[in-house]
Short mmCIF file of C-alpha atoms in Angstrom, two decimals:
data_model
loop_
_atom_site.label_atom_id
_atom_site.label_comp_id
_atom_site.label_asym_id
_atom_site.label_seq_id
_atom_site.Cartn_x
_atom_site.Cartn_y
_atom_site.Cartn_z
CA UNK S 1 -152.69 -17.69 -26.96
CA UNK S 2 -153.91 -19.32 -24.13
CA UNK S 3 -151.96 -19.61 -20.47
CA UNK S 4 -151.20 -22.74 -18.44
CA UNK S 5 -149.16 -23.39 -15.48
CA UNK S 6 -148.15 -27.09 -14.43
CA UNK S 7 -147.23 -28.42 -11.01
CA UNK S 8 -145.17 -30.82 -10.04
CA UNK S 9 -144.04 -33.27 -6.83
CA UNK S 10 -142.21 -36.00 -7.22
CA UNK S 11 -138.92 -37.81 -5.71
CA UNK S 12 -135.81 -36.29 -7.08
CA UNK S 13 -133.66 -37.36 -9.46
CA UNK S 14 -131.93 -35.91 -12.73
CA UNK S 15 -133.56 -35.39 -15.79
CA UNK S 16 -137.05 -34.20 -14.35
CA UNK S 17 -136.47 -30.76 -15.84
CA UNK S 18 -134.82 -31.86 -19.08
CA UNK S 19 -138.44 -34.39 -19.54
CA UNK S 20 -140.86 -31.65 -18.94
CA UNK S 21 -138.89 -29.20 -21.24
CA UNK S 22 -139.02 -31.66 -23.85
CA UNK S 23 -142.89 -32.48 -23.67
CA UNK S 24 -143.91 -28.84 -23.36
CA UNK S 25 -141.88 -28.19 -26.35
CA UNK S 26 -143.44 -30.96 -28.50
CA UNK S 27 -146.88 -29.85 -27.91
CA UNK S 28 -146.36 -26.14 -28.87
CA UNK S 29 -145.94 -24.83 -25.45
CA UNK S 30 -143.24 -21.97 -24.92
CA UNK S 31 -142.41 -21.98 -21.06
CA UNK S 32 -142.60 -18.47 -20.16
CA UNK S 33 -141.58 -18.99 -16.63
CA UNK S 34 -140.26 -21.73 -14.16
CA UNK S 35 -138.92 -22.34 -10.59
CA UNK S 36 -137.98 -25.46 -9.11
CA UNK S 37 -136.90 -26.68 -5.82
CA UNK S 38 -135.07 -29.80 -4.37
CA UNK S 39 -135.48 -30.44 -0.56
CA UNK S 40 -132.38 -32.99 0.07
CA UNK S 41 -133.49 -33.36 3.30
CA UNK S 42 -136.70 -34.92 2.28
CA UNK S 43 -136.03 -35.84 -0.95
CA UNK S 44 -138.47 -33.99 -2.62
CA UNK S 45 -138.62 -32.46 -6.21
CA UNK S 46 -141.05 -29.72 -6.82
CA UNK S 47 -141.73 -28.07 -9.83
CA UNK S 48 -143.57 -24.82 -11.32
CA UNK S 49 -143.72 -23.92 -15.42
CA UNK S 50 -145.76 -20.91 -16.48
CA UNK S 51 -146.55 -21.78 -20.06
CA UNK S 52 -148.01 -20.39 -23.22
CA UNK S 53 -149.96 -22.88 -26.03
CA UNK S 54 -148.99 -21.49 -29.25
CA UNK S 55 -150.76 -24.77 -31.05
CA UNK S 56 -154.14 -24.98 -29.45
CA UNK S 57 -153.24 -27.65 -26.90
CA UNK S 58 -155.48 -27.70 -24.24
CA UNK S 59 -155.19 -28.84 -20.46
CA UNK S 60 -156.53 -31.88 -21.01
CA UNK S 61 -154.59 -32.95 -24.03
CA UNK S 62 -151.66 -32.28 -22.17
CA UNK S 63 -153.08 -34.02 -18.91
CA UNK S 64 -153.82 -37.11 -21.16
CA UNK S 65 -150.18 -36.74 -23.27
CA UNK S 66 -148.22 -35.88 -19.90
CA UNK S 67 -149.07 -39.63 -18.29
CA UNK S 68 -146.16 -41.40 -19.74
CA UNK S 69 -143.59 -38.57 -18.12
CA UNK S 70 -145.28 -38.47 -14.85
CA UNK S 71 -145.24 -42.20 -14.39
CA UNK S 72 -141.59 -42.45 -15.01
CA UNK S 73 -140.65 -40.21 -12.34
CA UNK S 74 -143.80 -41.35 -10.01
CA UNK S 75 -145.12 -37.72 -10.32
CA UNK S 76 -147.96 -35.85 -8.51
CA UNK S 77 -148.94 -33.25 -11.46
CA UNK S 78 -151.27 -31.21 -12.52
CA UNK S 79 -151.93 -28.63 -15.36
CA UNK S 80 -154.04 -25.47 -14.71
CA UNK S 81 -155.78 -22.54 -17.40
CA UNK S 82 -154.44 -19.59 -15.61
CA UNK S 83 -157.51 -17.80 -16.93
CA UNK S 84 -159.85 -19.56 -14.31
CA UNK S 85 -160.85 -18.17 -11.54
CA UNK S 86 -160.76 -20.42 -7.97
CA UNK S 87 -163.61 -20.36 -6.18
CA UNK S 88 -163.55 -18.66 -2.58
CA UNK S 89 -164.99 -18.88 0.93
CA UNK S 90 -164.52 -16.46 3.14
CA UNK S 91 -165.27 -16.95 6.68
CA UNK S 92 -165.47 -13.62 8.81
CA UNK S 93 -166.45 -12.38 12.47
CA UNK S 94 -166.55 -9.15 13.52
CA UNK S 95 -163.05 -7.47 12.94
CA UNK S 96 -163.62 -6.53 9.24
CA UNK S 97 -160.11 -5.28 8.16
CA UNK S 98 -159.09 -8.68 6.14
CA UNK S 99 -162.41 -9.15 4.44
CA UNK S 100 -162.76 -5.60 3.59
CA UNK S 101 -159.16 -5.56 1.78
CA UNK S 102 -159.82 -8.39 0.39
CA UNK S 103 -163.07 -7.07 -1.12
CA UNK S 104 -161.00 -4.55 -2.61
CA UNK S 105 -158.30 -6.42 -4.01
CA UNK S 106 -161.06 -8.57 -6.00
CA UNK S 107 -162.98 -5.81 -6.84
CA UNK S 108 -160.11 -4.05 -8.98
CA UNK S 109 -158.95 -7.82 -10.33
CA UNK S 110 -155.13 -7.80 -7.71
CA UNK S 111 -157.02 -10.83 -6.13
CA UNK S 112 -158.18 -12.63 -9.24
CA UNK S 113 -160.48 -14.98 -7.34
CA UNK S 114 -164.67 -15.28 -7.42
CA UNK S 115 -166.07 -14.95 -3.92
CA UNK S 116 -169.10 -17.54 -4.18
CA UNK S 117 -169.87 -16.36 -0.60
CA UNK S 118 -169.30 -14.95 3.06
CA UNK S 119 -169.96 -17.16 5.68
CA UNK S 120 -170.08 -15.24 9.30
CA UNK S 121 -171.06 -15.80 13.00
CA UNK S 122 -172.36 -12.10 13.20
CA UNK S 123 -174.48 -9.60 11.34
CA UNK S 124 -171.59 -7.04 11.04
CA UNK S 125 -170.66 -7.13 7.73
CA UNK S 126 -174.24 -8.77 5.90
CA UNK S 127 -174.68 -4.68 3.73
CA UNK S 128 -170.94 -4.77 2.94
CA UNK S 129 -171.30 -8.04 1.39
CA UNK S 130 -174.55 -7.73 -0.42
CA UNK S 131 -173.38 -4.32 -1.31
CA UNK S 132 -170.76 -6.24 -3.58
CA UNK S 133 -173.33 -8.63 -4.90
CA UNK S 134 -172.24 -11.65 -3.14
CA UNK S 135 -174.27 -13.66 -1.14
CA UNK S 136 -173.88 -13.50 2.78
CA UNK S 137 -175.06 -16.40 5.47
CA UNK S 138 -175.84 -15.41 8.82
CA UNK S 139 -174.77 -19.22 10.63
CA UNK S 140 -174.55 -18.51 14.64
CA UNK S 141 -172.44 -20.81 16.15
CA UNK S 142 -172.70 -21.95 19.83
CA UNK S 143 -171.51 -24.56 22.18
CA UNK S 144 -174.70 -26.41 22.01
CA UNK S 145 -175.14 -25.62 17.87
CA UNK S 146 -171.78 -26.23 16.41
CA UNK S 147 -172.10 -29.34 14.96
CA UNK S 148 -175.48 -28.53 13.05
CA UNK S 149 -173.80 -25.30 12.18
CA UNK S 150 -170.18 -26.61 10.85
CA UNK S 151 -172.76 -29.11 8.51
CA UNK S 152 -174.41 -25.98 7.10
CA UNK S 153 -171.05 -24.32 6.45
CA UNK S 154 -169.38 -27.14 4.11
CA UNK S 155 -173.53 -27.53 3.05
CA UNK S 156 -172.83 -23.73 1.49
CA UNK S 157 -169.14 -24.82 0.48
CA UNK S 158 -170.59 -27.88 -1.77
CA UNK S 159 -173.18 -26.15 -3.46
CA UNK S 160 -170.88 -23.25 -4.47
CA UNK S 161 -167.74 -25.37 -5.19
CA UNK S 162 -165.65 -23.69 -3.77
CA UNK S 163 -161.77 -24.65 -3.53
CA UNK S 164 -160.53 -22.53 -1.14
CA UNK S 165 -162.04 -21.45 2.30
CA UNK S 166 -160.40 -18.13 3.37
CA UNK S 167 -160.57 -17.57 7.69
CA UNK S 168 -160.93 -13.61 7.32
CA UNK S 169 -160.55 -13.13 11.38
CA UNK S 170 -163.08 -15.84 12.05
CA UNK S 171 -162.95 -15.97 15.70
CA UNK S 172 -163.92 -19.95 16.17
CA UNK S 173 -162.48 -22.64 16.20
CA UNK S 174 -162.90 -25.12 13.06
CA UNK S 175 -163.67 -28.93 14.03
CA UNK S 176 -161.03 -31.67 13.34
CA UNK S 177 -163.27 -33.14 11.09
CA UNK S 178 -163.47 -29.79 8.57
CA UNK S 179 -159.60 -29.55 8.83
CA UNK S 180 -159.13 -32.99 7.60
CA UNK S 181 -162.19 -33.01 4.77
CA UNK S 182 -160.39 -29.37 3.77
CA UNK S 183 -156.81 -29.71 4.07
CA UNK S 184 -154.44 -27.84 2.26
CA UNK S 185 -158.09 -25.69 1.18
CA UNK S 186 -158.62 -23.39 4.60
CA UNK S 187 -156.49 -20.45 4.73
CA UNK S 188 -156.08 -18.41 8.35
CA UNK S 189 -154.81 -15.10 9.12
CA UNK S 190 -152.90 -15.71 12.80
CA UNK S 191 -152.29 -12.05 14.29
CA UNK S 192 -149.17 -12.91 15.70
CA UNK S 193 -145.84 -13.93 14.32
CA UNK S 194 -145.96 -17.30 15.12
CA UNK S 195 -144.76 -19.20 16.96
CA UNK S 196 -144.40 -16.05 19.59
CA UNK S 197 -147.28 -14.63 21.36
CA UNK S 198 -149.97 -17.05 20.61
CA UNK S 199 -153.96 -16.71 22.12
CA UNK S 200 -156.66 -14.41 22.25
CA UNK S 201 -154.76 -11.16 22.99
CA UNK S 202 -151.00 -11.34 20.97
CA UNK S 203 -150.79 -7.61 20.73
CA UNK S 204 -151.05 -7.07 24.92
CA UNK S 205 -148.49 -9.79 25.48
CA UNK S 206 -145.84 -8.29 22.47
CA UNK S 207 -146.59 -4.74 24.74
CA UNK S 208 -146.06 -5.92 27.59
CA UNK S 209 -142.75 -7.97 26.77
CA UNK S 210 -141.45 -4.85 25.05
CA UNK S 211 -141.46 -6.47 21.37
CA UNK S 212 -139.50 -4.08 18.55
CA UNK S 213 -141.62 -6.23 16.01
CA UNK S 214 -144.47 -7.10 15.57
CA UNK S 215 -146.12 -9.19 12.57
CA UNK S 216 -148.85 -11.67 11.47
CA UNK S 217 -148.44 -14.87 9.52
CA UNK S 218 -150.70 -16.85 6.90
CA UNK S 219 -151.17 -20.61 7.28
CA UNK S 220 -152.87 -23.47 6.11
CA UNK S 221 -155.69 -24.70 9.25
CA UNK S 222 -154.69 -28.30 10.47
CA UNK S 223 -156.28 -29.69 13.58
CA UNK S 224 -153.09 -28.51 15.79
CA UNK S 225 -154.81 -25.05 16.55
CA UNK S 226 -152.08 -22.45 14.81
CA UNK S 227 -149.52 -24.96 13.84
CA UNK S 228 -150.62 -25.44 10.27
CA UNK S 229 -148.08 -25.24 7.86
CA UNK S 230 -147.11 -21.49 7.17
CA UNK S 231 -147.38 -19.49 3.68
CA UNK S 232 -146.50 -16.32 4.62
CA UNK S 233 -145.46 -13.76 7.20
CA UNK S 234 -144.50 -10.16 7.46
CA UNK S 235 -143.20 -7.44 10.53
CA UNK S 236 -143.14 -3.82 11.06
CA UNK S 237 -141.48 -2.23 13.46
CA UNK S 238 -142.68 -0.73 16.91
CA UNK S 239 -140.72 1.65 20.05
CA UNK S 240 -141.42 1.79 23.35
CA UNK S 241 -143.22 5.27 22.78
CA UNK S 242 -146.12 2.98 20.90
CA UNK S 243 -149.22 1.66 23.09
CA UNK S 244 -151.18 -1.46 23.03
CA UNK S 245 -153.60 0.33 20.65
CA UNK S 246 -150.65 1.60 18.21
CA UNK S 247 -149.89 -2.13 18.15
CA UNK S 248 -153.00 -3.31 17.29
CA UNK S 249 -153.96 -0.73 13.99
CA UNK S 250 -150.67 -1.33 13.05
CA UNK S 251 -151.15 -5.31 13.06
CA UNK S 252 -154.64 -4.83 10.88
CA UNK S 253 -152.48 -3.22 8.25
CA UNK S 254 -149.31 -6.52 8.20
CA UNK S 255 -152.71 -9.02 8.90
CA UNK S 256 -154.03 -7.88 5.88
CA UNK S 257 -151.03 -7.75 3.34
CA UNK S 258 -150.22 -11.10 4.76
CA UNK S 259 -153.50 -12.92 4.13
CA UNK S 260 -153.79 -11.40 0.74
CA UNK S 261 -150.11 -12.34 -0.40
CA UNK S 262 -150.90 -15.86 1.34
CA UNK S 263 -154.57 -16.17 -1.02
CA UNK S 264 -152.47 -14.71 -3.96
CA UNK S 265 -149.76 -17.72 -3.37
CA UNK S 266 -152.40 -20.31 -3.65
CA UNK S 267 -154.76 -19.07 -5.88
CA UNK S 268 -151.54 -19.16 -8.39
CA UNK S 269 -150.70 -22.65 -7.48
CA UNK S 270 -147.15 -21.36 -6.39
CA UNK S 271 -147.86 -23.40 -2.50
CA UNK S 272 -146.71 -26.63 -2.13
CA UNK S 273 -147.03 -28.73 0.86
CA UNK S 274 -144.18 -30.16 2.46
CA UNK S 275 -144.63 -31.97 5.15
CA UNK S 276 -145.12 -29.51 7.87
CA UNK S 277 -143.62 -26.55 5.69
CA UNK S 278 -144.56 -25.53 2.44
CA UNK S 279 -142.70 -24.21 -0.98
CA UNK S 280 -143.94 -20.84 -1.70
CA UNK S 281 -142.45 -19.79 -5.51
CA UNK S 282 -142.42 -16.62 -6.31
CA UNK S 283 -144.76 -14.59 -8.56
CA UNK S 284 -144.88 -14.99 -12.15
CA UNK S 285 -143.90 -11.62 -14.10
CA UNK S 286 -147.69 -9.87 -14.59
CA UNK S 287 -149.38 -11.93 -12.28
CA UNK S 288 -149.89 -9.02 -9.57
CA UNK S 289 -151.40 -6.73 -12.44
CA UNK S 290 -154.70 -5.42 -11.82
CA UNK S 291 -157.88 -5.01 -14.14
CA UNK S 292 -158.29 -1.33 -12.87
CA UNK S 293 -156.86 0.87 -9.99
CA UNK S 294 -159.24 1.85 -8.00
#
């Protein structure tokens, strides 16, 4: 039997859940999982089923079929074969911690994703990469170059298709123009729980105030530099006895969990934006198994 999930945004009012049921049903579909969410402040209705086809429907039969229920309650929807894998970006500079879990995660099937390529700004990381059979572009980026360079990144993210560009510590900063073309599609890793301690050195400033927590956060890239809407965070605690250095190996380890839970979130179509925020559902039973464990 073969695996959907369908998404759903639309304005709320009753019998939303009661219509989808009732389609899913008729075409042979037993709902194996579901979370839903109204936002009375913005009067929002979102909507996640897990689903299995038990009759051979397919996703676009059920696109096609679902038109008539959507239009009644002016829904944004979309059905998805949980057995395909998004295609990934990742972006990376020279602090490898994120790309190298992430590596691992897809290499033993936790991170069910294919990595169509590593885009970096350095040379660091071009034998791990081709090491894993993926392909690696070198793209320097400078004051005077950025422009030519940004138009060879999104060059690289056309011809691969990728969905989903994944900022693995990529120290630069993307151009309004990429936000906008890619929004809702770049995912960053912020080493800092925002909106606290923000710039190029977090870790010094949480020292030097005397922080007992310290964390990272995962967020979709807008133009407003760190202010995208946020996926996910995580802490872990610190004492006074730790040093600036204790502070920073420990935030590799939360930076890392965090942008991997973040990818997992979207990858599963459990993110939805709203407005500045976003509806994270949680994880469908199974859907953190892995292919092998190490």
């Amino acid at each position: 039997m073969t695996h959907y999930a369908l998404t759903v945004k639309c304005p709320s009012t009753r019998g939303i859940v009661a219509a989808v049921s009732a389609f899913l049903a008729e075409r042979g579909c037993n709902i194996t999982d579901s979370s839903q969410f109204d936002d009375q402040e913005t009067g929002n209705f979102f909507m996640r089923v897990s689903m299995r086809s038990e009759t051979g429907a397919t996703p676009d039969g059920l696109t096609e079929g679902f038109a008539a229920v959507a239009e009644r309650f002016a829904m944004d929807y979309a059905f998805h074969d949980e057995a395909e894998k998004m295609k990934v970006i990742i972006m990376v500079s020279r602090f490898g911690h994120c790309l190298n879990d992430l590596l691992y995660r897809w290499r033993i099937g936790a991170l069910p994703i294919e990595i169509v390529g590593v885009i970096s700004n350095h040379l660091d990381y071009q034998k791990v990469v081709v090491n894993h059979d993926i392909p690696f572009h070198y793209i320097k980026v400078t004051k005077d170059n950025k422009p030519e360079a940004e138009a060879r990144q999104m060059a690289i993210v056309e011809e691969t298709g990728a969905e989903l560009i994944v900022l693995a510590r990529y120290m630069q900063v993307l151009s309004d123009e990429i936000c906008r073309r890619m929004s809702g599609r770049i995912i960053n890793i912020h080493h800092s729980f925002l909106p606290s301690f923000k710039g190029a050195n977090p870790y010094k400033q949480a020292f030097q105030r005397g922080v007992k927590l310290i964390g990272a956060t995962s967020h979709y890239v807008t133009a407003d530099l760190d202010e995208g809407p946020i996926i996910e965070q995580d802490t872990v605690r610190v004492t006074h006895a730790q040093s600036p250095e204790d502070y920073v190996a420990l935030g590799r380890d939360v930076e890392s969990m965090v942008l991997a839970r973040a990818i997992h979130a979207h990858i599963h179509r459990r993110v939805f934006l709203n407005g500045d925020k976003t509806v994270v559902f949680p994880a469908s039973p199974g859907s953190y198994a892995s292919e092998r464990m190490g």
